[in-house]
Amino acid sequence: MTAAGGSGAPRARSDQPQGFAALDALMRPRSVAVVGASDDPTRIGGRPIAYMLGQGFRGTIFPVNPKRPTVQGLTAYPSPAELPEAPDVAIIAVPSELVEPSIDSLGARGCRAAIVFSAGFAEMDEAGAAAQDRLLAVARRHGMRILGPNSLGAFNAAIGYYPIFSSSLEGGFPTPGNIGIASQSGAYGTHLFALARDRGLGTPVLATTGNEADVSVGEVIGWMAQAPEVEVICAYAEGIRESERFVAALDLARRNRKPIVMMKVGQSAVGGEAAKSHTASIAGDDAVTDAVLREFGVGGGR
């Protein structure tokens, strides 16, 4: 990866901003299905529904649960195939072996994107990596985008959208502001959100990418770089998976005058283990990454 402006520098494709805007279904949906929906607001499949109901999500929520007629007061549906309409995005909160058929059913219904909470994929072992590859192949066959798997989730407070199961929101929701958080690690991203909230800093947008089978932290940065909800971007990365789109995102943020502060880890043994557990990747060439970040004026450290 070469810093933009130098010899052989990667260039943002002319359609790059439109490509980043394609994440709107993930970050600014009009309808959300919750596969594995729970009536218990403390469970992984219940927290997103409770959060969105409590924060006045400006859209429709479709719980999917074959064992209940209603979930948290909402009509529940036995399967994605029986939803009354195609949701923009789906939250997947089911055991790992049920994720692929859920994605296939959602894609056939016309769903555009999914946030996969479920773990047990490339962060585990070779068998998990193979299952993740199959999951991505199914999603691509249907033209779906995937955040995760092994993602803690995301939120966009401006529309009351909380597809996330972090307990950090129990201490309070985001205050008004213009800071976006893009993090490969859900634990680090939500910790940063909680620190900012407790200090009165507004972080209304967050996305955690987990294993990055599809959507990478670079794409999330690029989406924030063209999103009116965000004026300052905070990022956490353990490894850069798609250098071209990452550089294009930094370039777009600089052109749109949106500062980026980034924590890059993975150089130490501890950081390397974090990279394996969260993104199933290695940190890559730190010297090259540092040079690119300096070239685009990205602040931060290790």
Coordinates of C-alpha atoms in Angstrom, one line a residue:
M1 CA 0.0 0.0 0.0
T2 CA 1.5 3.3 -1.1
A3 CA 0.6 6.8 0.3
A4 CA -1.6 8.8 -2.1
G5 CA 0.3 11.3 -4.1
G6 CA 3.4 9.1 -4.4
S7 CA 4.6 7.0 -7.3
G8 CA 2.2 4.2 -7.9
A9 CA -0.3 5.5 -5.4
P10 CA -3.7 3.8 -5.2
R11 CA -6.4 6.2 -6.5
A12 CA -10.1 6.3 -5.4
R13 CA -12.3 5.1 -8.2
S14 CA -14.6 7.7 -9.7
D15 CA -17.6 5.8 -8.3
Q16 CA -16.0 5.4 -4.8
P17 CA -18.3 7.8 -2.9
Q18 CA -21.3 6.0 -4.4
G19 CA -19.7 2.7 -3.2
F20 CA -19.4 4.0 0.3
A21 CA -23.0 5.3 0.2
A22 CA -24.1 1.7 -0.5
L23 CA -23.7 1.1 3.2
D24 CA -26.8 3.2 3.8
A25 CA -28.9 0.0 4.1
L26 CA -26.7 -1.0 7.1
M27 CA -26.5 2.4 8.7
R28 CA -29.6 4.3 7.7
P29 CA -32.4 1.6 7.2
R30 CA -36.1 2.1 7.0
S31 CA -36.9 -1.4 8.2
V32 CA -35.1 -4.0 10.4
A33 CA -35.6 -7.7 10.8
V34 CA -34.3 -9.4 13.9
V35 CA -33.6 -13.1 13.3
G36 CA -33.4 -14.8 16.7
A37 CA -35.6 -12.1 18.3
S38 CA -36.1 -12.5 22.1
D39 CA -38.9 -11.3 24.3
D40 CA -36.2 -10.8 27.0
P41 CA -34.7 -7.3 26.6
T42 CA -31.4 -8.4 28.3
R43 CA -30.7 -11.2 25.8
I44 CA -28.6 -10.9 22.6
G45 CA -31.7 -11.0 20.4
G46 CA -33.7 -8.8 22.7
R47 CA -31.4 -5.8 23.4
P48 CA -31.6 -4.3 19.9
I49 CA -35.4 -4.4 19.9
A50 CA -35.6 -2.9 23.4
Y51 CA -33.1 -0.2 22.5
M52 CA -34.9 0.7 19.3
L53 CA -38.3 0.7 20.8
G54 CA -37.1 2.9 23.7
Q55 CA -35.3 5.3 21.4
G56 CA -38.1 5.7 18.9
F57 CA -36.6 4.0 15.8
R58 CA -38.0 5.8 12.7
G59 CA -38.8 2.6 10.9
T60 CA -40.4 -0.9 11.1
I61 CA -39.0 -3.7 13.3
F62 CA -39.8 -7.3 12.2
P63 CA -39.0 -9.9 14.9
V64 CA -38.3 -13.4 13.6
N65 CA -39.0 -16.1 16.1
P66 CA -40.9 -19.4 15.2
K67 CA -41.8 -20.0 18.8
R68 CA -43.7 -16.8 19.7
P69 CA -46.6 -14.9 18.1
T70 CA -45.2 -11.6 19.5
V71 CA -41.9 -10.3 20.7
Q72 CA -41.8 -7.3 23.0
G73 CA -45.2 -6.3 21.9
L74 CA -44.5 -6.6 18.2
T75 CA -45.9 -9.2 15.8
A76 CA -43.3 -12.0 15.3
Y77 CA -42.8 -14.0 12.1
P78 CA -41.8 -17.7 12.0
S79 CA -39.1 -17.2 9.3
P80 CA -37.6 -14.6 7.0
A81 CA -39.6 -16.0 4.1
E82 CA -42.8 -15.0 5.9
L83 CA -42.0 -11.4 6.5
P84 CA -44.6 -9.0 5.1
E85 CA -41.9 -7.1 3.1
A86 CA -38.2 -7.2 2.4
P87 CA -36.3 -5.5 5.2
D88 CA -33.5 -3.1 4.4
V89 CA -31.3 -4.8 7.0
A90 CA -31.4 -7.9 9.3
I91 CA -29.8 -8.5 12.6
I92 CA -28.7 -12.1 12.9
A93 CA -28.6 -13.4 16.5
V94 CA -28.7 -17.2 16.1
P95 CA -26.2 -20.1 16.6
S96 CA -23.5 -20.2 14.0
E97 CA -24.9 -23.2 12.2
L98 CA -28.1 -21.3 11.5
V99 CA -26.5 -18.2 10.1
E100 CA -26.0 -19.3 6.5
P101 CA -29.5 -20.6 6.0
S102 CA -30.8 -17.4 7.6
I103 CA -28.8 -15.2 5.2
D104 CA -30.0 -17.4 2.3
S105 CA -33.6 -16.9 3.2
L106 CA -33.2 -13.2 3.8
G107 CA -31.5 -12.7 0.5
A108 CA -34.2 -14.6 -1.3
R109 CA -36.7 -12.3 0.4
G110 CA -34.9 -9.3 -0.9
C111 CA -33.0 -8.1 2.2
R112 CA -30.1 -5.8 1.3
A113 CA -27.8 -6.2 4.3
A114 CA -27.2 -8.1 7.5
I115 CA -25.4 -7.5 10.8
V116 CA -24.2 -10.8 12.1
F117 CA -23.8 -11.0 15.9
S118 CA -23.1 -14.7 15.8
A119 CA -19.6 -15.9 16.5
G120 CA -17.9 -19.2 15.7
F121 CA -16.4 -18.3 12.3
A122 CA -12.9 -17.3 11.2
E123 CA -11.9 -16.1 14.6
M124 CA -12.1 -19.7 15.8
D125 CA -10.3 -22.1 13.5
E126 CA -10.0 -23.3 9.9
A127 CA -13.5 -24.9 9.9
G128 CA -14.9 -21.6 11.1
A129 CA -13.0 -19.8 8.3
A130 CA -14.5 -22.1 5.8
A131 CA -18.0 -21.6 7.2
Q132 CA -17.4 -17.8 6.9
D133 CA -16.3 -18.2 3.3
R134 CA -19.5 -20.1 2.5
L135 CA -21.6 -17.4 4.3
L136 CA -20.0 -14.7 2.2
A137 CA -20.6 -16.6 -1.0
V138 CA -24.3 -16.9 -0.1
A139 CA -24.6 -13.2 0.7
R140 CA -22.9 -12.2 -2.5
R141 CA -25.1 -14.4 -4.6
H142 CA -28.0 -12.4 -3.3
G143 CA -26.2 -9.0 -3.5
M144 CA -26.3 -8.6 0.3
R145 CA -23.7 -6.8 2.4
I146 CA -22.5 -8.3 5.7
L147 CA -21.3 -6.5 8.8
G148 CA -19.4 -9.2 10.8
P149 CA -19.8 -12.0 11.7
N150 CA -18.7 -11.7 15.3
S151 CA -19.8 -8.1 15.3
L152 CA -21.1 -6.4 18.4
G153 CA -23.2 -4.2 16.2
A154 CA -23.7 -0.6 15.3
F155 CA -26.0 2.4 16.0
N156 CA -27.2 5.6 14.4
A157 CA -28.8 7.7 17.1
A158 CA -30.3 10.3 14.7
I159 CA -32.9 7.7 13.7
G160 CA -33.1 5.7 16.9
Y161 CA -31.4 2.8 15.2
Y162 CA -29.6 0.4 17.6
P163 CA -28.7 -3.0 16.1
I164 CA -26.3 -3.7 18.9
F165 CA -26.2 -5.9 22.0
S166 CA -23.7 -4.0 24.1
S167 CA -24.6 -3.4 27.8
S168 CA -22.7 -0.1 27.6
L169 CA -25.9 1.5 26.5
E170 CA -27.5 0.6 29.9
G171 CA -25.5 3.5 31.3
G172 CA -27.0 6.0 28.8
F173 CA -27.4 6.6 25.1
P174 CA -25.3 8.9 22.9
T175 CA -25.5 12.6 23.5
P176 CA -26.0 14.9 20.5
G177 CA -22.8 15.5 18.6
N178 CA -20.9 14.8 15.4
I179 CA -18.3 12.1 16.2
G180 CA -18.4 8.8 14.4
I181 CA -16.7 5.7 15.8
A182 CA -15.5 2.9 13.4
S183 CA -13.9 0.0 15.2
Q184 CA -12.9 -3.6 14.3
S185 CA -13.3 -4.4 18.0
G186 CA -16.7 -4.1 19.5
A187 CA -15.4 -4.0 23.0
Y188 CA -13.0 -1.2 22.2
G189 CA -15.5 0.8 20.1
T190 CA -18.3 0.7 22.8
H191 CA -15.7 1.5 25.5
L192 CA -14.7 4.6 23.6
F193 CA -18.4 5.5 23.1
A194 CA -19.0 5.1 26.9
L195 CA -16.0 7.3 27.8
A196 CA -17.1 10.0 25.3
R197 CA -20.7 9.9 26.6
D198 CA -19.5 10.2 30.2
R199 CA -17.5 13.3 29.3
G200 CA -20.3 14.9 27.4
L201 CA -18.9 14.2 23.9
G202 CA -21.5 13.3 21.3
T203 CA -20.9 10.1 19.3
P204 CA -24.2 9.4 17.5
V205 CA -22.8 6.9 15.0
L206 CA -20.9 3.7 15.7
A207 CA -20.1 0.6 13.7
T208 CA -18.0 -2.4 14.8
T209 CA -16.9 -4.7 11.9
G210 CA -15.9 -7.9 13.8
N211 CA -14.4 -10.5 11.5
E212 CA -14.8 -8.3 8.3
A213 CA -16.0 -11.1 6.1
D214 CA -17.3 -8.3 3.9
V215 CA -17.6 -4.8 5.2
S216 CA -14.2 -3.5 6.4
V217 CA -13.3 -0.7 8.8
G218 CA -12.1 1.2 5.8
E219 CA -15.5 1.1 4.2
V220 CA -17.1 2.3 7.4
I221 CA -14.7 5.2 7.5
G222 CA -15.6 6.0 3.9
W223 CA -19.3 5.9 4.7
M224 CA -18.7 8.3 7.6
A225 CA -16.6 10.5 5.4
Q226 CA -19.6 11.2 3.2
A227 CA -22.3 11.0 5.9
P228 CA -23.8 14.3 7.1
E229 CA -24.2 12.7 10.6
V230 CA -20.5 12.7 11.1
E231 CA -17.9 15.5 11.1
V232 CA -15.0 13.8 13.1
I233 CA -14.1 10.1 12.8
C234 CA -12.5 8.0 15.5
A235 CA -11.2 4.6 14.3
Y236 CA -9.7 1.5 15.8
A237 CA -7.9 -1.1 13.6
E238 CA -6.0 -4.3 14.3
G239 CA -5.3 -5.0 10.6
I240 CA -6.1 -3.4 7.3
R241 CA -7.8 -5.9 5.0
E242 CA -8.5 -3.8 1.9
S243 CA -5.8 -1.3 1.3
E244 CA -7.3 0.3 -1.8
R245 CA -10.7 1.1 -0.1
F246 CA -8.9 2.2 3.1
V247 CA -6.8 4.7 1.2
A248 CA -9.8 5.9 -0.7
A249 CA -11.7 6.4 2.5
L250 CA -8.9 8.5 4.0
D251 CA -8.7 10.5 0.8
L252 CA -12.4 11.2 0.9
A253 CA -12.3 12.2 4.5
R254 CA -9.5 14.6 3.8
R255 CA -11.3 16.1 0.8
N256 CA -14.4 16.5 2.9
R257 CA -12.4 18.1 5.7
K258 CA -13.3 15.5 8.3
P259 CA -10.5 14.8 10.7
I260 CA -9.7 11.2 11.6
V261 CA -8.1 10.0 14.9
M262 CA -7.1 6.4 14.7
M263 CA -5.7 3.8 17.1
K264 CA -3.7 1.1 15.2
V265 CA -2.7 -2.0 17.1
G266 CA -1.2 -5.4 16.3
Q267 CA 2.5 -4.7 16.5
S268 CA 3.0 -6.3 19.9
A269 CA 2.2 -10.0 20.9
V270 CA -0.9 -8.8 22.7
G271 CA -2.0 -6.7 19.8
G272 CA -1.4 -9.6 17.4
E273 CA -3.7 -11.8 19.5
A274 CA -6.3 -9.1 19.4
A275 CA -6.1 -9.0 15.6
K276 CA -6.6 -12.7 15.4
S277 CA -9.6 -12.8 17.8
H278 CA -11.5 -9.9 16.3
T279 CA -10.7 -9.8 12.6
A280 CA -9.1 -13.1 11.9
S281 CA -6.2 -11.2 10.2
I282 CA -2.7 -10.1 10.9
A283 CA -1.7 -6.5 11.4
G284 CA 0.3 -6.2 8.1
D285 CA 3.2 -3.9 7.5
D286 CA 3.2 -1.3 10.3
A287 CA 5.8 1.0 8.6
V288 CA 3.7 1.3 5.5
T289 CA 0.5 1.8 7.4
D290 CA 2.1 4.6 9.5
A291 CA 3.4 6.3 6.3
V292 CA -0.1 6.2 4.8
L293 CA -1.7 7.6 8.0
R294 CA 0.8 10.4 8.1
E295 CA 0.3 11.2 4.4
F296 CA -3.4 11.7 5.0
G297 CA -3.0 13.6 8.2
V298 CA -4.5 10.9 10.4
G299 CA -3.9 11.5 14.1
G300 CA -3.6 8.9 16.8
G301 CA -1.1 6.2 18.0
R302 CA -0.6 2.7 19.2

